Short mmCIF file of C-alpha atoms and ligand atoms in Angstrom, two decimals:
data_model
loop_
_atom_site.label_atom_id
_atom_site.label_comp_id
_atom_site.label_asym_id
_atom_site.label_seq_id
_atom_site.Cartn_x
_atom_site.Cartn_y
_atom_site.Cartn_z
CA MET M 1 -28.83 -10.98 -11.31
CA ILE M 2 -26.15 -9.84 -8.90
CA GLY M 3 -25.69 -6.31 -10.24
CA PRO M 4 -22.73 -4.02 -9.62
CA GLU M 5 -24.44 -2.47 -6.58
CA PHE M 6 -23.89 -5.81 -4.80
CA ARG M 7 -20.12 -5.73 -5.20
CA GLU M 8 -18.73 -2.25 -5.02
CA ILE M 9 -15.38 -0.88 -3.94
CA GLN M 10 -15.92 2.82 -3.48
CA ILE M 11 -12.76 4.94 -3.69
CA ASP M 12 -13.08 8.44 -2.30
CA LEU M 13 -10.47 10.49 -4.13
CA GLY M 14 -11.50 13.48 -2.03
CA ALA M 15 -10.36 11.64 1.09
CA LEU M 16 -7.09 10.68 -0.64
CA ARG M 17 -6.53 14.30 -1.62
CA ARG M 18 -7.13 15.52 1.94
CA ASN M 19 -4.94 12.77 3.42
CA VAL M 20 -2.04 13.65 1.13
CA SER M 21 -2.26 17.34 1.79
CA HIS M 22 -2.63 16.74 5.55
CA LEU M 23 0.43 14.45 5.57
CA LYS M 24 2.40 16.99 3.58
CA THR M 25 1.58 19.65 6.15
CA VAL M 26 2.24 17.64 9.30
CA ILE M 27 5.42 15.97 8.03
CA GLY M 28 6.63 19.11 6.34
CA VAL M 29 9.79 17.90 4.62
CA GLU M 30 11.09 18.91 1.20
CA HIS M 31 9.83 15.88 -0.76
CA LEU M 32 6.71 13.77 -0.32
CA MET M 33 6.67 10.42 -2.13
CA ILE M 34 3.31 8.68 -2.29
CA VAL M 35 3.65 4.93 -2.78
CA VAL M 36 1.20 3.55 -5.35
CA LYS M 37 2.58 0.02 -5.80
CA ALA M 38 0.23 -2.97 -6.00
CA ASP M 39 -2.47 -0.97 -7.76
CA ALA M 40 -2.27 1.69 -5.05
CA TYR M 41 -2.86 -0.90 -2.32
CA GLY M 42 -5.98 -2.03 -4.17
CA HIS M 43 -7.33 1.50 -4.69
CA GLY M 44 -6.45 1.84 -8.41
CA MET M 45 -2.99 3.07 -9.33
CA VAL M 46 -3.53 5.69 -12.03
CA PRO M 47 -6.43 7.66 -10.50
CA CYS M 48 -4.76 7.57 -7.08
CA ALA M 49 -1.42 8.67 -8.51
CA ARG M 50 -3.04 11.59 -10.34
CA THR M 51 -4.90 12.66 -7.22
CA ALA M 52 -1.80 12.35 -5.02
CA VAL M 53 0.25 14.51 -7.39
CA ASP M 54 -2.55 17.01 -7.58
CA ALA M 55 -2.60 17.15 -3.76
CA GLY M 56 1.11 17.88 -3.51
CA ALA M 57 3.09 14.65 -3.86
CA ASP M 58 6.25 15.45 -5.84
CA TRP M 59 7.42 11.82 -6.10
CA LEU M 60 5.64 8.51 -6.67
CA GLY M 61 6.95 5.16 -5.48
CA VAL M 62 6.33 1.72 -6.98
CA ALA M 63 7.88 -1.71 -6.65
CA ASP M 64 8.38 -2.68 -10.31
CA VAL M 65 9.48 -0.85 -13.41
CA GLN M 66 6.30 -2.13 -15.09
CA GLU M 67 4.18 -0.18 -12.63
CA ALA M 68 6.23 2.94 -13.30
CA LEU M 69 5.78 2.52 -17.06
CA THR M 70 2.02 2.27 -16.59
CA LEU M 71 2.11 5.61 -14.77
CA ARG M 72 4.18 7.17 -17.57
CA GLN M 73 1.77 5.80 -20.22
CA ALA M 74 -1.02 7.52 -18.30
CA GLY M 75 0.84 10.79 -18.76
CA ILE M 76 2.10 11.22 -15.19
CA GLN M 77 5.23 13.37 -15.22
CA VAL M 78 6.62 13.53 -11.66
CA PRO M 79 9.74 11.53 -10.72
CA ILE M 80 8.95 7.87 -10.05
CA LEU M 81 11.18 5.53 -8.04
CA ALA M 82 10.98 1.75 -8.68
CA TRP M 83 12.91 -0.48 -6.27
CA LEU M 84 12.20 -4.15 -6.90
CA HIS M 85 13.91 -5.77 -9.88
CA SER M 86 14.93 -9.18 -11.07
CA SER M 87 18.65 -9.88 -11.18
CA ARG M 88 18.63 -9.72 -14.99
CA GLU M 89 16.53 -6.65 -15.54
CA ASP M 90 16.98 -4.56 -18.70
CA PHE M 91 16.61 -0.96 -17.60
CA GLN M 92 16.63 0.64 -21.04
CA GLU M 93 12.89 1.19 -21.30
CA ALA M 94 12.81 2.44 -17.70
CA LEU M 95 15.48 5.05 -18.44
CA THR M 96 13.86 6.12 -21.69
CA ASN M 97 10.73 6.79 -19.65
CA ARG M 98 12.62 8.65 -16.91
CA VAL M 99 11.95 6.04 -14.27
CA THR M 100 14.39 6.39 -11.38
CA ILE M 101 15.87 3.06 -10.39
CA GLY M 102 16.33 2.04 -6.79
CA VAL M 103 19.52 -0.01 -6.96
CA SER M 104 19.95 -2.94 -4.59
CA SER M 105 23.06 -4.71 -5.91
CA LEU M 106 26.25 -4.32 -7.86
CA ALA M 107 24.67 -6.23 -10.76
CA GLN M 108 21.75 -3.81 -10.87
CA LEU M 109 24.11 -0.86 -10.70
CA ASP M 110 26.07 -2.17 -13.69
CA ALA M 111 22.85 -2.95 -15.54
CA VAL M 112 21.58 0.62 -15.09
CA ALA M 113 24.96 2.02 -16.14
CA ASN M 114 24.96 -0.21 -19.25
CA ALA M 115 21.46 0.85 -20.17
CA SER M 116 22.55 4.43 -19.71
CA TYR M 117 25.65 4.07 -21.93
CA ALA M 118 23.32 2.84 -24.65
CA TRP M 119 21.12 5.84 -24.05
CA THR M 120 22.69 9.21 -24.56
CA ASP M 121 20.41 11.57 -22.73
CA GLY M 122 22.68 12.42 -19.79
CA PRO M 123 23.45 10.45 -16.64
CA ALA M 124 20.63 8.32 -15.21
CA PRO M 125 19.69 9.37 -11.68
CA ILE M 126 19.60 6.43 -9.29
CA HIS M 127 18.87 5.88 -5.61
CA LEU M 128 20.99 3.33 -3.76
CA LYS M 129 18.91 1.13 -1.46
CA LEU M 130 20.83 0.13 1.66
CA ASP M 131 19.84 -2.83 3.78
CA THR M 132 19.81 -1.72 7.41
CA GLY M 133 18.29 -4.82 8.97
CA LEU M 134 15.26 -5.81 6.93
CA SER M 135 17.31 -8.44 5.08
CA ARG M 136 15.29 -8.12 1.93
CA ASN M 137 16.52 -6.46 -1.22
CA GLY M 138 18.80 -3.60 -0.12
CA ILE M 139 22.57 -3.62 -0.52
CA ALA M 140 24.06 -5.55 2.42
CA PRO M 141 26.52 -3.54 4.58
CA GLU M 142 29.40 -5.83 3.49
CA GLU M 143 28.77 -4.71 -0.09
CA TRP M 144 28.42 -0.99 0.53
CA ARG M 145 32.03 -0.06 -0.07
CA LYS M 146 32.28 -1.98 -3.32
CA VAL M 147 28.98 -0.60 -4.62
CA PHE M 148 29.79 3.00 -3.62
CA GLU M 149 33.15 2.82 -5.38
CA ARG M 150 31.59 1.36 -8.51
CA ALA M 151 28.87 4.01 -8.42
CA LYS M 152 31.55 6.70 -8.23
CA TYR M 153 33.27 5.11 -11.21
CA HIS M 154 30.06 5.08 -13.27
CA GLU M 155 29.40 8.69 -12.23
CA GLY M 156 32.84 9.60 -13.54
CA ASP M 157 31.88 8.08 -16.88
CA GLY M 158 28.69 10.10 -16.98
CA ALA M 159 26.48 6.99 -16.96
CA ILE M 160 24.68 7.58 -13.70
CA VAL M 161 24.37 10.03 -10.87
CA VAL M 162 23.59 8.92 -7.31
CA GLU M 163 20.73 11.27 -6.58
CA GLY M 164 19.44 9.43 -3.53
CA ILE M 165 20.23 6.98 -0.77
CA PHE M 166 17.47 5.15 1.02
CA SER M 167 16.53 2.27 3.24
CA HIS M 168 13.40 0.65 4.63
CA LEU M 169 12.75 -0.24 8.27
CA ALA M 170 11.67 -3.59 9.66
CA GLY M 171 9.20 -2.04 12.12
CA ALA M 172 10.49 -4.43 14.76
CA GLY M 173 10.28 -1.87 17.56
CA PRO M 174 12.13 1.26 18.69
CA GLN M 175 15.37 -0.59 19.45
CA ALA M 176 15.59 -2.18 16.02
CA ASP M 177 14.62 1.11 14.35
CA LEU M 178 17.33 2.92 16.24
CA ALA M 179 19.94 0.33 15.24
CA ALA M 180 18.81 0.67 11.62
CA HIS M 181 18.96 4.46 11.87
CA VAL M 182 22.55 4.34 13.16
CA LEU M 183 23.57 1.92 10.41
CA PHE M 184 21.86 4.11 7.80
CA GLU M 185 23.83 7.14 9.01
CA GLU M 186 27.03 5.11 8.67
CA GLY M 187 26.05 4.11 5.16
CA ILE M 188 25.43 7.73 4.16
CA ALA M 189 28.79 8.76 5.64
CA HIS M 190 30.60 5.97 3.75
CA ALA M 191 28.88 6.99 0.53
CA ARG M 192 30.03 10.59 1.01
CA ASP M 193 33.55 9.36 1.82
CA ALA M 194 33.48 7.48 -1.48
CA GLY M 195 32.79 10.79 -3.21
CA LEU M 196 29.06 10.39 -3.76
CA ASN M 197 26.83 13.35 -3.12
CA PRO M 198 23.22 12.19 -2.79
CA SER M 199 20.74 15.03 -2.48
CA ILE M 200 17.69 13.00 -1.40
CA ILE M 201 17.88 10.83 1.71
CA HIS M 202 14.90 8.73 2.77
CA ILE M 203 14.08 5.90 5.15
CA ALA M 204 10.67 6.60 6.68
CA ALA M 205 7.41 5.01 5.52
CA THR M 206 4.07 6.02 7.08
CA ALA M 207 4.58 4.80 10.65
CA THR M 208 8.03 6.32 11.07
CA ALA M 209 7.24 9.50 9.14
CA LEU M 210 4.42 10.21 11.58
CA THR M 211 6.33 9.39 14.76
CA SER M 212 10.01 10.17 14.25
CA THR M 213 11.12 13.60 13.12
CA SER M 214 14.77 12.51 13.07
CA MET M 215 14.10 9.91 10.39
CA ARG M 216 12.24 12.14 7.96
CA TYR M 217 15.41 13.50 6.31
CA ASN M 218 14.29 15.35 3.19
CA MET M 219 11.85 12.79 1.81
CA VAL M 220 9.34 10.32 3.26
CA ARG M 221 7.65 7.47 1.41
CA ILE M 222 4.00 7.30 2.37
CA GLY M 223 1.77 4.43 1.35
CA ILE M 224 -0.84 3.18 3.80
CA GLY M 225 -1.46 6.53 5.53
CA ALA M 226 -2.47 8.17 2.25
CA TYR M 227 -5.20 5.54 1.89
CA GLY M 228 -6.52 6.37 5.34
CA VAL M 229 -5.53 3.11 7.00
CA SER M 230 -3.60 3.09 10.26
CA PRO M 231 -0.06 1.72 9.89
CA ASP M 232 -0.36 -0.14 13.19
CA ASP M 233 -4.08 -1.05 13.25
CA THR M 234 -4.37 0.11 16.87
CA THR M 235 -4.30 3.89 16.44
CA PRO M 236 -7.65 4.92 14.93
CA VAL M 237 -6.91 6.72 11.63
CA ALA M 238 -9.09 9.62 12.70
CA ASN M 239 -6.53 10.27 15.47
CA LEU M 240 -3.93 10.67 12.74
CA GLY M 241 -6.14 13.20 10.95
CA LEU M 242 -6.75 10.76 8.09
CA THR M 243 -9.91 9.45 6.40
CA PRO M 244 -10.36 5.96 4.93
CA VAL M 245 -10.37 6.08 1.12
CA MET M 246 -11.86 2.63 0.48
CA THR M 247 -15.39 1.55 1.38
CA VAL M 248 -16.49 -1.94 0.40
CA ARG M 249 -20.23 -1.94 -0.19
CA SER M 250 -22.75 -4.61 -0.92
CA ARG M 251 -26.45 -5.25 -0.47
CA VAL M 252 -28.41 -8.02 1.14
CA ALA M 253 -29.13 -10.47 -1.69
CA ALA M 254 -31.43 -12.85 0.19
CA VAL M 255 -33.09 -13.12 3.59
CA ARG M 256 -34.44 -16.17 5.34
CA LYS M 257 -36.07 -16.84 8.66
CA VAL M 258 -34.84 -19.95 10.45
CA PRO M 259 -35.53 -21.59 13.82
CA ALA M 260 -32.98 -22.10 16.60
CA GLY M 261 -30.37 -24.82 16.13
CA VAL M 262 -29.87 -24.43 12.37
CA GLY M 263 -26.35 -24.91 10.96
CA VAL M 264 -25.22 -22.02 8.78
CA SER M 265 -22.88 -22.23 5.79
CA TYR M 266 -20.24 -24.91 5.16
CA GLU M 267 -19.41 -27.28 7.96
CA TYR M 268 -21.95 -25.72 10.31
CA ASP M 269 -19.37 -23.69 12.19
CA TYR M 270 -22.23 -21.45 13.21
CA VAL M 271 -25.50 -22.76 14.65
CA THR M 272 -28.34 -20.31 15.25
CA PRO M 273 -28.76 -19.79 19.00
CA GLN M 274 -32.41 -18.82 18.57
CA ALA M 275 -35.04 -18.32 15.90
CA THR M 276 -33.57 -15.61 13.72
CA THR M 277 -33.19 -13.89 10.37
CA LEU M 278 -30.18 -14.62 8.18
CA ALA M 279 -28.97 -12.10 5.62
CA LEU M 280 -26.93 -13.30 2.65
CA VAL M 281 -24.19 -10.99 1.35
CA PRO M 282 -22.86 -11.89 -2.11
CA LEU M 283 -19.15 -11.32 -1.42
CA GLY M 284 -16.75 -14.16 -0.79
CA TYR M 285 -13.12 -15.06 -0.83
CA ALA M 286 -13.19 -14.53 -4.60
CA GLU M 287 -13.67 -10.85 -3.76
CA GLY M 288 -10.88 -10.92 -1.20
CA ILE M 289 -12.91 -11.50 1.97
CA PRO M 290 -10.49 -13.78 3.81
CA ARG M 291 -11.81 -17.15 4.92
CA SER M 292 -10.40 -16.24 8.31
CA ALA M 293 -13.20 -13.64 8.56
CA SER M 294 -15.54 -16.60 9.20
CA ASN M 295 -17.44 -16.23 12.47
CA SER M 296 -15.35 -13.23 13.44
CA ALA M 297 -15.21 -10.13 11.25
CA PRO M 298 -17.59 -7.21 11.79
CA VAL M 299 -19.77 -5.88 8.96
CA ASN M 300 -22.44 -3.23 8.87
CA VAL M 301 -25.76 -4.63 7.61
CA ALA M 302 -28.71 -2.28 7.33
CA GLY M 303 -27.06 0.14 9.71
CA GLN M 304 -26.18 -2.46 12.37
CA VAL M 305 -22.67 -3.71 13.03
CA ARG M 306 -22.82 -7.52 13.26
CA LYS M 307 -20.39 -10.38 12.84
CA ILE M 308 -20.09 -12.70 9.87
CA SER M 309 -21.85 -15.94 10.86
CA GLY M 310 -20.24 -19.21 9.78
CA ARG M 311 -17.79 -19.82 7.00
CA VAL M 312 -17.02 -17.30 4.30
CA ALA M 313 -17.57 -19.12 1.00
CA MET M 314 -16.21 -18.31 -2.46
CA ASP M 315 -19.17 -16.11 -3.38
CA GLN M 316 -21.05 -15.26 -0.22
CA PHE M 317 -21.27 -15.02 3.51
CA ILE M 318 -24.14 -14.96 5.99
CA VAL M 319 -24.90 -12.55 8.80
CA ASP M 320 -27.22 -13.51 11.66
CA MET M 321 -29.40 -10.44 12.13
CA GLY M 322 -31.17 -11.65 15.28
CA SER M 323 -34.42 -9.78 15.69
CA GLU M 324 -33.38 -6.93 13.40
CA TRP M 325 -35.69 -6.33 10.54
CA VAL M 326 -33.77 -6.78 7.30
CA THR M 327 -34.84 -6.99 3.70
CA VAL M 328 -33.37 -7.78 0.30
CA GLY M 329 -31.49 -4.77 -1.05
CA ASP M 330 -30.57 -3.35 2.37
CA PRO M 331 -27.13 -1.73 2.33
CA VAL M 332 -24.06 -3.58 3.58
CA VAL M 333 -20.68 -2.03 4.35
CA VAL M 334 -17.90 -4.53 4.94
CA PHE M 335 -15.48 -1.81 5.99
CA GLY M 336 -15.14 1.91 5.45
CA ASP M 337 -15.11 4.97 7.67
CA PRO M 338 -15.80 4.48 11.40
CA LYS M 339 -17.15 8.04 11.44
CA ARG M 340 -20.03 6.75 9.34
CA GLY M 341 -20.62 3.73 11.57
CA HIS M 342 -18.60 1.32 9.46
CA PRO M 343 -15.94 -1.06 10.75
CA SER M 344 -12.52 0.21 9.70
CA ALA M 345 -10.22 -1.88 7.49
CA SER M 346 -8.13 -2.31 10.66
CA ASP M 347 -11.14 -3.57 12.66
CA PHE M 348 -11.90 -6.03 9.91
CA ALA M 349 -8.24 -7.06 9.62
CA ARG M 350 -7.81 -7.62 13.35
CA ALA M 351 -10.76 -10.02 13.39
CA CYS M 352 -9.08 -11.96 10.56
CA GLY M 353 -5.66 -12.09 12.20
CA THR M 354 -4.11 -9.83 9.57
CA ILE M 355 -3.31 -6.16 8.95
CA GLY M 356 -5.22 -3.36 7.24
CA TYR M 357 -2.64 -3.29 4.43
CA GLU M 358 -3.56 -6.82 3.39
CA ILE M 359 -7.30 -6.28 3.64
CA VAL M 360 -7.48 -3.22 1.36
CA THR M 361 -4.90 -4.57 -1.10
CA ARG M 362 -6.60 -7.94 -1.61
CA MET M 363 -10.14 -6.66 -2.30
CA GLY M 364 -11.26 -7.19 -5.87
CA GLY M 365 -12.63 -10.24 -7.64
CA ARG M 366 -16.01 -9.41 -9.14
CA CYS M 367 -16.24 -6.06 -7.38
CA VAL M 368 -16.46 -2.91 -9.45
CA ARG M 369 -14.44 0.09 -8.39
CA VAL M 370 -16.39 3.32 -8.22
CA TYR M 371 -14.53 6.61 -7.87
CA VAL M 372 -16.19 9.42 -5.96
CA GLU M 373 -15.09 12.71 -4.43
CA LEU M 374 -16.80 13.10 -1.07
C1 LIG U 401 5.58 -0.26 0.51
C2 LIG U 401 6.74 0.54 0.83
C3 LIG U 401 6.60 1.81 1.45
C4 LIG U 401 5.29 2.35 1.97
O1 LIG U 401 5.07 1.86 3.27
P1 LIG U 401 3.77 2.29 4.12
O2 LIG U 401 3.95 1.61 5.42
O3 LIG U 401 2.59 1.77 3.35
O4 LIG U 401 3.77 3.77 4.22
C5 LIG U 401 7.73 2.59 1.61
N1 LIG U 401 8.94 2.14 1.20
C6 LIG U 401 9.12 0.92 0.64
C7 LIG U 401 10.48 0.50 0.24
C8 LIG U 401 8.04 0.08 0.45
O5 LIG U 401 8.23 -1.13 -0.08
#
């Protein structure tokens, strides 16, 4: 049987705790939001949220209201901002559970105000999300004036209060970031002109929070850095003072000796160059190992960093171990902490033509998550 020790996602909450407290110290602004959307980037939302709060995060960020409600059901009390909604969202349950809504349109603004009129517990705090060049779900600059005026009107009625204004950068380089920063400043000025008085201003995610002091304002929204993955995949996380939280572990499930010239895995994309030993690792694309890792991604097998040989299949991949001695049950680390001799999530991602964010977030399938504090 392929037991749980063959498919393990180890989550080091100790590393998460140290990353959060390190980021809080080096960034040093009033509010630190840790982003735990998408099941905390594949690390498990509730345990990561609890640990982050314990380590000093005073805000949590999620995409959907549903994620925020899950955090509330788990008893988490800190303010939570949710910023991705359908155009016909009913915000009543969100408000009842003190979820702060990131508002991206006039329709959403009215929907929050309506939900708040029906709910009598004081004005609902909201954060207005301005588009400053990402062209996703923020309020477009042409709409700012109209939305700010309507927000002021709803504030007058006691339905809402604009507690925050925020935006998200495209990461398209310093020039684009600067243009977005200028536009964001204009947006904040227009909002103040319209009589709004937001007390929390935020635009920076991990990459910008670490590199640009002028864009930290009084809150930053940190996702990937908290999980110990580099936001750009080129700077080693250790250089940022961060430790990888996720380690994907397996064990060699089968070993076979083959002669030179043997085709390995589907379509024979790998042919053994010499007589060798093949190790079978029981993780496949069902577990989130991308098929693009075929013949390219590094893994640590029995203490040696080698490349995946041939195609990644649904349930397994093969590693050519050359003359290394390897036996069934030997430990495998797909990615983890380079300080322990493992490829990093970024190393693995680069070989697959993707980014560390995608690699950690997609891992799952039949893996079991194991929480540790190292
Ligand atoms: C995901 C997300 C973040 C976190 O970004 P990182 O690069 O992971 O730090 C911040 N803000 C918004 C709006 C997001 O969607």
